[in-house]
């Protein structure tokens, strides 16, 4: 039976937001006016004020501008790459790019989960030197599928195998397409090995930003965003002078319920949330598009990637999904990146940056603006999408709070798809988990603490049940 936590009119009463305020009320937040909570620093607990520009903030991957190293030359011969999550959506699209550009890229290592049939086909086509399968029980099945292959790759099972793929000595760039915090350890291993990261795993920064970013700076590693919105921003900041970035504008389709009155949300079912108007995606991300949690989490990711203050990151609903995101410069100019909705373009740019690779019109249709009837925009509704307020509040709290929000949302979406909770309960589960975590917030977490609180948030969220008022109670 689904929990019955909130009606649309009750959404504004979220306790985590009452203490942290919403995005629309943060124009004068900055260093003063944050919400009180207890933070744990180096084993000590102290009452502090949340600071959006605190010294604990990690250095951004790209501080408002992107400039290639002086003396950069294009890679001579095919650039060697590793792919973590080769049988997923990001991995298969990356391999499509490699297949179309064999003179530009070659695959040296692949890591997959359990899709042995597809992995075997990828091995036969791209001939990697090293392969990993997360599910160790499937190794014999993979070896049998490769029995007729003349030159067989080395196979290392389990988590250690994924790490070895990520830090393969020949790889220059590692595509991180594995989902969830499972992608954190291999990404860290790749960074420590000096590999540039084609970032498609959101948890790397949303949960791991406070740890990963200083590590990337230490090893002089580039983190290149492979999702469409952050790639658009990354493309727009190319060559900007220092201090030129004024504002980041993330575009959102609005998801399945963008035209639905907020009063109707309590009636929606799983099948309704999975009807995305523009994209054909997996269930989780499609539900995230409906709740706009995907965009709230992208706000956090944009903060970590580009160093923009949360006051300077906006969300706008753009139903056509042609403008993938925009920036505003100090002189009020707006720069945007446009294109058909196609994830291959941002993936390609992470692999080729700072170069641009010619693409055939047959497989990469060019954008014809004259065929578009219009491009429209509107402000998102904070009542319909309370995920935005949750994300801004979690982002300002920083530390482990952002990973907790992401993990709680993931667990809530999983329960919603399984019809264990209702649609509006997704927001409540995330909010209650963040509220509970305030007393344990770690501002400068280790990798172990990031993983610990990710697991804690999933467990806490999965055991919530309705109690009197707004307080959670464990089953």
Short mmCIF file of C-alpha atoms in Angstrom, two decimals:
data_model
loop_
_atom_site.label_atom_id
_atom_site.label_comp_id
_atom_site.label_asym_id
_atom_site.label_seq_id
_atom_site.Cartn_x
_atom_site.Cartn_y
_atom_site.Cartn_z
CA UNK A 1 0.00 0.00 0.00
CA UNK A 2 1.31 3.44 -0.89
CA UNK A 3 2.15 5.92 1.82
CA UNK A 4 -0.17 8.90 1.90
CA UNK A 5 2.27 11.57 3.00
CA UNK A 6 1.37 14.82 1.25
CA UNK A 7 -1.26 16.58 -0.76
CA UNK A 8 -0.17 19.34 -3.17
CA UNK A 9 -1.30 22.02 -0.70
CA UNK A 10 0.91 20.49 2.01
CA UNK A 11 4.09 20.42 -0.04
CA UNK A 12 5.23 23.82 1.24
CA UNK A 13 5.30 22.57 4.83
CA UNK A 14 8.43 20.42 4.36
CA UNK A 15 10.41 20.72 7.58
CA UNK A 16 13.86 20.60 5.95
CA UNK A 17 12.83 23.54 3.77
CA UNK A 18 11.30 25.46 6.66
CA UNK A 19 14.74 25.58 8.23
CA UNK A 20 16.68 26.26 5.05
CA UNK A 21 14.34 28.45 2.95
CA UNK A 22 13.64 28.07 -0.75
CA UNK A 23 15.61 29.24 -3.78
CA UNK A 24 13.23 32.14 -4.36
CA UNK A 25 14.00 33.56 -0.90
CA UNK A 26 17.79 33.30 -1.12
CA UNK A 27 18.67 36.53 -2.90
CA UNK A 28 20.49 37.81 0.19
CA UNK A 29 21.60 34.47 1.66
CA UNK A 30 25.33 34.33 0.95
CA UNK A 31 27.34 34.01 4.17
CA UNK A 32 24.65 35.01 6.61
CA UNK A 33 21.09 33.87 7.18
CA UNK A 34 21.59 30.12 6.77
CA UNK A 35 19.81 27.48 8.79
CA UNK A 36 21.24 26.11 12.04
CA UNK A 37 22.29 22.51 12.27
CA UNK A 38 24.99 20.36 13.79
CA UNK A 39 27.97 19.48 11.64
CA UNK A 40 30.55 16.82 12.32
CA UNK A 41 34.14 17.85 11.62
CA UNK A 42 37.00 15.42 12.31
CA UNK A 43 34.94 13.50 14.85
CA UNK A 44 33.76 16.64 16.66
CA UNK A 45 30.22 17.98 16.61
CA UNK A 46 29.61 21.72 16.65
CA UNK A 47 26.68 24.03 16.02
CA UNK A 48 27.45 26.04 12.88
CA UNK A 49 25.68 28.17 10.34
CA UNK A 50 25.43 26.84 6.79
CA UNK A 51 27.53 28.96 4.47
CA UNK A 52 27.07 28.85 0.77
CA UNK A 53 30.61 30.16 0.15
CA UNK A 54 32.35 28.51 3.08
CA UNK A 55 36.05 27.74 2.95
CA UNK A 56 35.14 24.03 3.03
CA UNK A 57 33.78 24.30 -0.51
CA UNK A 58 35.95 22.25 -2.90
CA UNK A 59 37.57 23.91 -5.92
CA UNK A 60 35.35 23.69 -9.05
CA UNK A 61 36.37 21.55 -11.99
CA UNK A 62 36.12 24.59 -14.28
CA UNK A 63 36.10 27.98 -12.48
CA UNK A 64 33.67 29.71 -14.83
CA UNK A 65 35.86 29.26 -17.90
CA UNK A 66 37.48 26.50 -19.94
CA UNK A 67 40.85 26.95 -21.61
CA UNK A 68 42.94 24.16 -23.10
CA UNK A 69 46.49 23.78 -21.87
CA UNK A 70 48.98 25.89 -23.80
CA UNK A 71 50.69 23.96 -26.53
CA UNK A 72 47.85 21.44 -26.79
CA UNK A 73 48.02 19.23 -29.85
CA UNK A 74 45.44 16.81 -31.17
CA UNK A 75 45.97 13.20 -30.18
CA UNK A 76 48.15 11.41 -32.67
CA UNK A 77 46.37 8.25 -33.78
CA UNK A 78 43.26 6.80 -32.14
CA UNK A 79 42.90 8.02 -28.54
CA UNK A 80 42.77 5.02 -26.15
CA UNK A 81 39.74 5.01 -23.85
CA UNK A 82 38.23 2.83 -21.13
CA UNK A 83 34.48 2.52 -20.58
CA UNK A 84 33.00 1.74 -17.17
CA UNK A 85 29.43 0.62 -17.79
CA UNK A 86 29.84 -0.44 -21.40
CA UNK A 87 26.47 -2.22 -21.75
CA UNK A 88 24.40 0.68 -20.42
CA UNK A 89 23.01 3.62 -22.37
CA UNK A 90 26.12 5.80 -22.05
CA UNK A 91 28.45 2.90 -22.81
CA UNK A 92 26.63 1.73 -25.93
CA UNK A 93 26.39 5.28 -27.32
CA UNK A 94 30.09 5.79 -26.65
CA UNK A 95 30.86 2.63 -28.58
CA UNK A 96 28.67 3.88 -31.45
CA UNK A 97 30.95 6.93 -31.59
CA UNK A 98 34.08 4.75 -31.54
CA UNK A 99 32.67 2.58 -34.34
CA UNK A 100 32.02 5.65 -36.48
CA UNK A 101 35.45 7.15 -35.73
CA UNK A 102 37.96 4.27 -35.59
CA UNK A 103 40.72 6.66 -36.64
CA UNK A 104 39.98 8.90 -33.62
CA UNK A 105 39.32 6.46 -30.76
CA UNK A 106 40.10 2.90 -29.71
CA UNK A 107 38.84 0.89 -26.74
CA UNK A 108 41.42 -0.62 -24.40
CA UNK A 109 39.16 -1.78 -21.54
CA UNK A 110 35.47 -2.44 -20.85
CA UNK A 111 33.56 -2.98 -17.60
CA UNK A 112 29.99 -4.30 -17.56
CA UNK A 113 27.42 -5.59 -15.11
CA UNK A 114 25.52 -8.71 -16.16
CA UNK A 115 24.59 -8.37 -19.86
CA UNK A 116 27.00 -11.04 -21.06
CA UNK A 117 25.52 -11.38 -24.57
CA UNK A 118 26.00 -7.69 -25.34
CA UNK A 119 29.41 -7.57 -23.66
CA UNK A 120 30.63 -10.52 -25.73
CA UNK A 121 29.54 -8.74 -28.93
CA UNK A 122 31.36 -5.58 -27.81
CA UNK A 123 34.53 -7.55 -27.12
CA UNK A 124 34.44 -9.17 -30.55
CA UNK A 125 33.88 -5.82 -32.25
CA UNK A 126 36.27 -3.55 -30.33
CA UNK A 127 38.89 -6.05 -29.11
CA UNK A 128 39.72 -4.53 -25.70
CA UNK A 129 42.77 -5.74 -23.79
CA UNK A 130 40.97 -5.93 -20.44
CA UNK A 131 37.37 -6.73 -19.49
CA UNK A 132 35.53 -6.78 -16.17
CA UNK A 133 32.19 -8.32 -15.18
CA UNK A 134 30.70 -7.18 -11.87
CA UNK A 135 28.80 -10.44 -11.36
CA UNK A 136 31.57 -12.99 -10.81
CA UNK A 137 29.18 -15.92 -11.35
CA UNK A 138 28.93 -14.96 -15.05
CA UNK A 139 32.63 -15.31 -15.86
CA UNK A 140 32.30 -18.85 -17.22
CA UNK A 141 29.40 -17.77 -19.42
CA UNK A 142 31.51 -14.94 -20.84
CA UNK A 143 34.47 -17.24 -21.48
CA UNK A 144 32.20 -19.67 -23.30
CA UNK A 145 30.82 -16.84 -25.46
CA UNK A 146 34.41 -15.88 -26.37
CA UNK A 147 35.66 -19.43 -26.95
CA UNK A 148 36.14 -18.94 -30.70
CA UNK A 149 37.89 -15.57 -30.33
CA UNK A 150 41.53 -15.79 -31.36
CA UNK A 151 42.84 -12.97 -29.17
CA UNK A 152 41.00 -13.08 -25.86
CA UNK A 153 41.10 -10.19 -23.38
CA UNK A 154 42.17 -10.50 -19.79
CA UNK A 155 39.08 -10.87 -17.57
CA UNK A 156 39.02 -9.61 -13.97
CA UNK A 157 35.74 -10.08 -12.08
CA UNK A 158 34.05 -8.00 -9.41
CA UNK A 159 34.71 -4.51 -8.09
CA UNK A 160 38.47 -4.91 -8.42
CA UNK A 161 38.06 -5.62 -12.11
CA UNK A 162 36.06 -2.41 -12.60
CA UNK A 163 38.80 -0.46 -10.84
CA UNK A 164 41.46 -2.04 -13.08
CA UNK A 165 39.46 -1.09 -16.18
CA UNK A 166 39.21 2.50 -14.89
CA UNK A 167 42.95 2.80 -14.35
CA UNK A 168 44.15 0.79 -17.35
CA UNK A 169 47.68 2.08 -18.07
CA UNK A 170 47.03 2.72 -21.76
CA UNK A 171 43.78 4.68 -21.33
CA UNK A 172 43.88 8.46 -21.69
CA UNK A 173 40.18 9.06 -20.97
CA UNK A 174 37.75 6.99 -18.90
CA UNK A 175 34.02 7.14 -19.63
CA UNK A 176 32.16 6.68 -16.33
CA UNK A 177 28.73 5.39 -17.33
CA UNK A 178 28.04 3.17 -14.32
CA UNK A 179 25.03 4.29 -12.26
CA UNK A 180 25.03 5.28 -8.58
CA UNK A 181 27.75 5.34 -5.93
CA UNK A 182 29.11 2.14 -7.48
CA UNK A 183 30.80 4.50 -9.93
CA UNK A 184 32.67 6.45 -7.25
CA UNK A 185 35.53 4.05 -6.47
CA UNK A 186 36.49 3.35 -10.10
CA UNK A 187 36.33 7.09 -10.84
CA UNK A 188 38.64 7.82 -7.91
CA UNK A 189 40.99 5.07 -9.13
CA UNK A 190 41.04 6.62 -12.61
CA UNK A 191 41.79 10.08 -11.20
CA UNK A 192 44.61 8.75 -9.04
CA UNK A 193 46.02 7.10 -12.18
CA UNK A 194 45.96 10.46 -14.00
CA UNK A 195 43.12 9.68 -16.42
CA UNK A 196 40.79 12.39 -17.72
CA UNK A 197 37.17 11.66 -16.81
CA UNK A 198 34.27 11.73 -19.31
CA UNK A 199 31.70 12.18 -16.58
CA UNK A 200 28.31 10.51 -17.03
CA UNK A 201 27.96 9.33 -13.43
CA UNK A 202 26.13 12.05 -11.46
CA UNK A 203 27.08 10.70 -8.03
CA UNK A 204 30.75 11.45 -8.74
CA UNK A 205 30.07 15.13 -8.02
CA UNK A 206 26.63 15.23 -6.38
CA UNK A 207 27.73 12.84 -3.63
CA UNK A 208 31.49 12.82 -4.07
CA UNK A 209 32.26 16.41 -5.06
CA UNK A 210 33.86 17.44 -1.73
CA UNK A 211 36.32 14.54 -2.06
CA UNK A 212 36.66 14.08 -5.82
CA UNK A 213 37.32 17.69 -6.85
CA UNK A 214 40.39 18.28 -4.64
CA UNK A 215 41.70 14.90 -5.80
CA UNK A 216 41.26 15.85 -9.47
CA UNK A 217 43.13 19.11 -8.90
CA UNK A 218 45.91 17.26 -7.07
CA UNK A 219 46.43 14.90 -10.02
CA UNK A 220 45.82 17.58 -12.70
CA UNK A 221 42.93 15.59 -14.14
CA UNK A 222 40.21 17.10 -16.35
CA UNK A 223 36.58 16.28 -15.51
CA UNK A 224 34.57 16.66 -18.72
CA UNK A 225 30.74 16.58 -18.40
CA UNK A 226 29.00 14.05 -20.66
CA UNK A 227 25.37 14.90 -19.93
CA UNK A 228 23.66 17.34 -22.27
CA UNK A 229 22.99 20.22 -19.86
CA UNK A 230 26.45 20.47 -18.34
CA UNK A 231 28.08 19.83 -21.69
CA UNK A 232 26.11 22.79 -23.04
CA UNK A 233 27.42 25.00 -20.23
CA UNK A 234 30.93 23.64 -20.73
CA UNK A 235 30.76 24.46 -24.43
CA UNK A 236 29.49 27.97 -23.70
CA UNK A 237 32.33 28.84 -21.31
CA UNK A 238 35.08 27.91 -23.78
CA UNK A 239 37.56 30.76 -23.92
CA UNK A 240 35.70 33.09 -21.57
CA UNK A 241 37.97 35.55 -19.80
CA UNK A 242 38.40 35.11 -16.08
CA UNK A 243 35.40 36.34 -14.09
CA UNK A 244 33.13 36.63 -17.14
CA UNK A 245 30.52 34.10 -16.03
CA UNK A 246 27.56 35.73 -14.30
CA UNK A 247 24.81 33.10 -14.30
CA UNK A 248 24.11 29.50 -15.30
CA UNK A 249 20.69 28.71 -16.81
CA UNK A 250 19.69 25.03 -16.87
CA UNK A 251 16.89 24.12 -19.25
CA UNK A 252 14.34 21.44 -18.36
CA UNK A 253 11.69 19.75 -20.49
CA UNK A 254 9.26 19.80 -17.56
CA UNK A 255 8.68 16.07 -17.77
CA UNK A 256 5.43 14.17 -18.01
CA UNK A 257 3.41 16.57 -15.82
CA UNK A 258 4.54 19.97 -17.09
CA UNK A 259 1.01 20.75 -18.35
CA UNK A 260 -0.86 19.01 -15.54
CA UNK A 261 -2.48 21.19 -12.84
CA UNK A 262 -0.78 20.71 -9.49
CA UNK A 263 -4.09 19.62 -7.95
CA UNK A 264 -4.05 16.52 -10.16
CA UNK A 265 -0.66 15.24 -8.97
CA UNK A 266 -2.11 13.23 -6.10
CA UNK A 267 -3.94 11.09 -8.68
CA UNK A 268 -1.05 10.23 -11.02
CA UNK A 269 0.21 6.66 -11.43
CA UNK A 270 3.54 5.13 -12.45
CA UNK A 271 2.44 4.76 -16.08
CA UNK A 272 1.62 8.48 -16.20
CA UNK A 273 5.05 9.50 -14.88
CA UNK A 274 6.79 7.34 -17.49
CA UNK A 275 5.25 9.20 -20.45
CA UNK A 276 8.04 11.65 -21.18
CA UNK A 277 7.05 14.14 -23.89
CA UNK A 278 10.48 14.38 -25.57
CA UNK A 279 12.81 11.55 -24.63
CA UNK A 280 12.83 7.75 -24.52
CA UNK A 281 14.82 6.95 -21.38
CA UNK A 282 14.97 4.49 -18.51
CA UNK A 283 12.28 4.48 -15.83
CA UNK A 284 14.32 6.15 -13.10
CA UNK A 285 15.45 9.16 -15.10
CA UNK A 286 11.99 9.53 -16.65
CA UNK A 287 10.42 9.76 -13.19
CA UNK A 288 13.18 12.20 -12.18
CA UNK A 289 12.17 14.34 -15.15
CA UNK A 290 8.56 14.29 -13.99
CA UNK A 291 9.49 15.35 -10.44
CA UNK A 292 12.27 17.68 -11.72
CA UNK A 293 14.65 16.01 -9.28
CA UNK A 294 16.97 15.50 -12.24
CA UNK A 295 17.23 19.26 -12.66
CA UNK A 296 17.61 19.94 -8.95
CA UNK A 297 20.52 17.50 -8.81
CA UNK A 298 21.97 19.11 -11.94
CA UNK A 299 21.98 22.44 -10.07
CA UNK A 300 24.26 20.84 -7.49
CA UNK A 301 26.43 19.33 -10.19
CA UNK A 302 26.70 22.69 -11.97
CA UNK A 303 27.85 24.30 -8.74
CA UNK A 304 30.62 21.74 -8.36
CA UNK A 305 31.62 21.78 -12.02
CA UNK A 306 31.67 25.52 -12.68
CA UNK A 307 31.92 27.17 -9.28
CA UNK A 308 28.69 29.16 -9.69
CA UNK A 309 26.98 30.20 -6.45
CA UNK A 310 23.53 28.70 -5.96
CA UNK A 311 22.04 32.20 -6.24
CA UNK A 312 23.48 32.30 -9.75
CA UNK A 313 22.06 29.01 -11.05
CA UNK A 314 18.53 29.13 -12.46
CA UNK A 315 16.15 26.55 -13.93
CA UNK A 316 13.85 27.35 -16.86
CA UNK A 317 11.26 25.10 -18.49
CA UNK A 318 11.98 24.73 -22.21
CA UNK A 319 9.51 22.18 -23.65
CA UNK A 320 11.24 21.73 -27.04
CA UNK A 321 14.58 20.55 -25.52
CA UNK A 322 16.53 22.23 -28.32
CA UNK A 323 18.49 24.63 -26.12
CA UNK A 324 20.36 22.32 -23.79
CA UNK A 325 21.44 25.06 -21.38
CA UNK A 326 22.73 28.64 -21.35
CA UNK A 327 25.06 31.01 -19.55
CA UNK A 328 24.85 34.73 -18.92
CA UNK A 329 28.04 36.78 -19.00
CA UNK A 330 28.80 39.85 -16.91
CA UNK A 331 27.64 42.19 -19.70
CA UNK A 332 24.22 40.41 -19.78
CA UNK A 333 24.88 38.50 -23.03
CA UNK A 334 23.25 35.05 -23.15
CA UNK A 335 25.20 32.21 -24.78
CA UNK A 336 23.39 28.96 -25.57
CA UNK A 337 24.16 25.56 -27.07
CA UNK A 338 21.47 24.18 -29.40
CA UNK A 339 20.96 20.81 -31.06
CA UNK A 340 18.58 17.93 -31.52
CA UNK A 341 18.13 15.85 -28.35
CA UNK A 342 20.97 13.35 -28.84
CA UNK A 343 23.24 12.21 -26.01
CA UNK A 344 25.98 11.22 -28.43
CA UNK A 345 27.01 14.85 -29.03
CA UNK A 346 27.99 15.64 -25.42
CA UNK A 347 29.69 12.25 -25.15
CA UNK A 348 31.64 12.95 -28.33
CA UNK A 349 32.74 16.35 -27.04
CA UNK A 350 34.10 14.86 -23.80
CA UNK A 351 36.21 12.49 -25.88
CA UNK A 352 37.46 15.03 -28.41
CA UNK A 353 37.81 18.22 -26.31
CA UNK A 354 39.15 20.75 -27.10
CA UNK A 355 38.91 19.58 -30.71
CA UNK A 356 35.75 19.25 -32.80
CA UNK A 357 35.20 16.14 -34.93
CA UNK A 358 33.32 16.26 -38.23
CA UNK A 359 30.11 14.23 -38.16
CA UNK A 360 28.22 12.80 -41.12
CA UNK A 361 24.75 14.23 -41.73
CA UNK A 362 23.48 10.68 -42.23
CA UNK A 363 23.97 9.65 -38.61
CA UNK A 364 24.10 13.15 -37.07
CA UNK A 365 21.19 15.20 -38.49
CA UNK A 366 22.00 18.90 -38.51
CA UNK A 367 19.71 21.32 -36.71
CA UNK A 368 17.50 23.32 -39.10
CA UNK A 369 16.12 26.27 -37.14
CA UNK A 370 13.64 27.08 -39.90
CA UNK A 371 11.86 23.79 -39.27
CA UNK A 372 11.23 24.68 -35.65
CA UNK A 373 7.93 26.45 -35.13
CA UNK A 374 9.03 28.12 -31.90
CA UNK A 375 11.24 27.93 -28.85
CA UNK A 376 9.37 28.71 -25.63
CA UNK A 377 10.31 29.17 -21.98
CA UNK A 378 8.57 29.51 -18.64
CA UNK A 379 9.47 29.54 -14.97
CA UNK A 380 9.11 26.24 -13.11
CA UNK A 381 6.41 25.97 -10.44
CA UNK A 382 7.96 25.46 -7.00
CA UNK A 383 4.70 23.98 -5.70
CA UNK A 384 4.51 21.44 -8.51
CA UNK A 385 8.26 20.74 -8.26
CA UNK A 386 9.32 20.92 -4.56
CA UNK A 387 12.40 18.97 -5.60
CA UNK A 388 13.98 22.28 -6.62
CA UNK A 389 13.75 23.75 -3.12
CA UNK A 390 15.09 20.50 -1.67
CA UNK A 391 18.05 20.51 -4.05
CA UNK A 392 18.99 24.14 -3.40
CA UNK A 393 18.71 23.57 0.36
CA UNK A 394 20.85 20.42 0.20
CA UNK A 395 23.38 22.16 -2.02
CA UNK A 396 23.76 25.02 0.41
CA UNK A 397 24.20 22.58 3.28
CA UNK A 398 26.95 20.91 1.24
CA UNK A 399 29.09 18.03 2.42
CA UNK A 400 27.27 14.71 2.67
CA UNK A 401 23.80 16.29 2.41
CA UNK A 402 23.78 16.32 -1.41
CA UNK A 403 24.63 12.63 -1.63
CA UNK A 404 21.95 11.84 0.94
CA UNK A 405 19.36 13.74 -1.10
CA UNK A 406 20.36 11.89 -4.29
CA UNK A 407 20.33 8.47 -2.62
CA UNK A 408 17.01 9.10 -0.86
CA UNK A 409 15.43 10.22 -4.12
CA UNK A 410 16.75 7.14 -5.92
CA UNK A 411 15.28 4.85 -3.28
CA UNK A 412 11.98 6.77 -3.29
CA UNK A 413 11.71 6.49 -7.08
CA UNK A 414 12.43 2.78 -6.84
CA UNK A 415 9.60 2.40 -4.32
CA UNK A 416 7.26 4.51 -6.45
CA UNK A 417 7.93 2.41 -9.57
CA UNK A 418 7.23 -0.70 -7.45
CA UNK A 419 3.95 1.00 -6.39
CA UNK A 420 4.91 0.91 -2.72
CA UNK A 421 4.48 4.67 -2.35
CA UNK A 422 2.57 7.36 -4.23
CA UNK A 423 4.00 10.01 -6.53
CA UNK A 424 3.92 12.87 -4.01
CA UNK A 425 5.58 10.64 -1.44
CA UNK A 426 8.81 10.83 -3.45
CA UNK A 427 9.32 14.41 -2.28
CA UNK A 428 8.39 13.58 1.31
CA UNK A 429 10.73 10.60 1.57
CA UNK A 430 13.63 12.72 0.28
CA UNK A 431 12.79 15.59 2.63
CA UNK A 432 12.42 13.40 5.72
CA UNK A 433 15.75 11.70 5.02
CA UNK A 434 17.53 15.04 4.66
CA UNK A 435 15.90 16.30 7.86
CA UNK A 436 17.16 13.26 9.75
CA UNK A 437 20.67 13.69 8.31
CA UNK A 438 21.13 17.28 9.50
CA UNK A 439 22.50 16.14 12.86
CA UNK A 440 25.13 13.94 11.17
CA UNK A 441 26.17 16.20 8.28
CA UNK A 442 29.88 15.94 7.43
CA UNK A 443 31.15 18.99 5.56
CA UNK A 444 34.47 17.61 4.32
CA UNK A 445 33.80 13.87 4.03
CA UNK A 446 36.18 11.08 3.14
CA UNK A 447 35.29 8.63 0.39
CA UNK A 448 34.30 6.10 3.05
CA UNK A 449 31.94 8.60 4.70
CA UNK A 450 30.36 9.47 1.34
CA UNK A 451 29.67 5.79 0.63
CA UNK A 452 28.48 5.22 4.20
CA UNK A 453 25.88 7.99 4.10
CA UNK A 454 24.74 6.95 0.64
CA UNK A 455 23.95 3.50 2.02
CA UNK A 456 22.46 5.00 5.18
CA UNK A 457 20.11 7.25 3.18
CA UNK A 458 18.85 4.35 1.06
CA UNK A 459 18.22 2.23 4.14
CA UNK A 460 16.53 5.06 6.06
CA UNK A 461 14.33 6.03 3.11
CA UNK A 462 13.25 2.45 2.47
CA UNK A 463 12.12 2.04 6.09
CA UNK A 464 10.07 5.21 6.42
CA UNK A 465 6.39 4.97 7.19
CA UNK A 466 3.69 7.56 7.85
CA UNK A 467 3.63 8.87 11.40
CA UNK A 468 1.64 11.57 13.12
CA UNK A 469 2.59 14.99 11.79
CA UNK A 470 5.72 15.36 9.69
CA UNK A 471 8.17 13.28 11.73
CA UNK A 472 9.44 10.03 10.24
CA UNK A 473 9.16 6.73 12.03
CA UNK A 474 11.10 3.58 11.20
CA UNK A 475 9.28 0.37 10.44
#
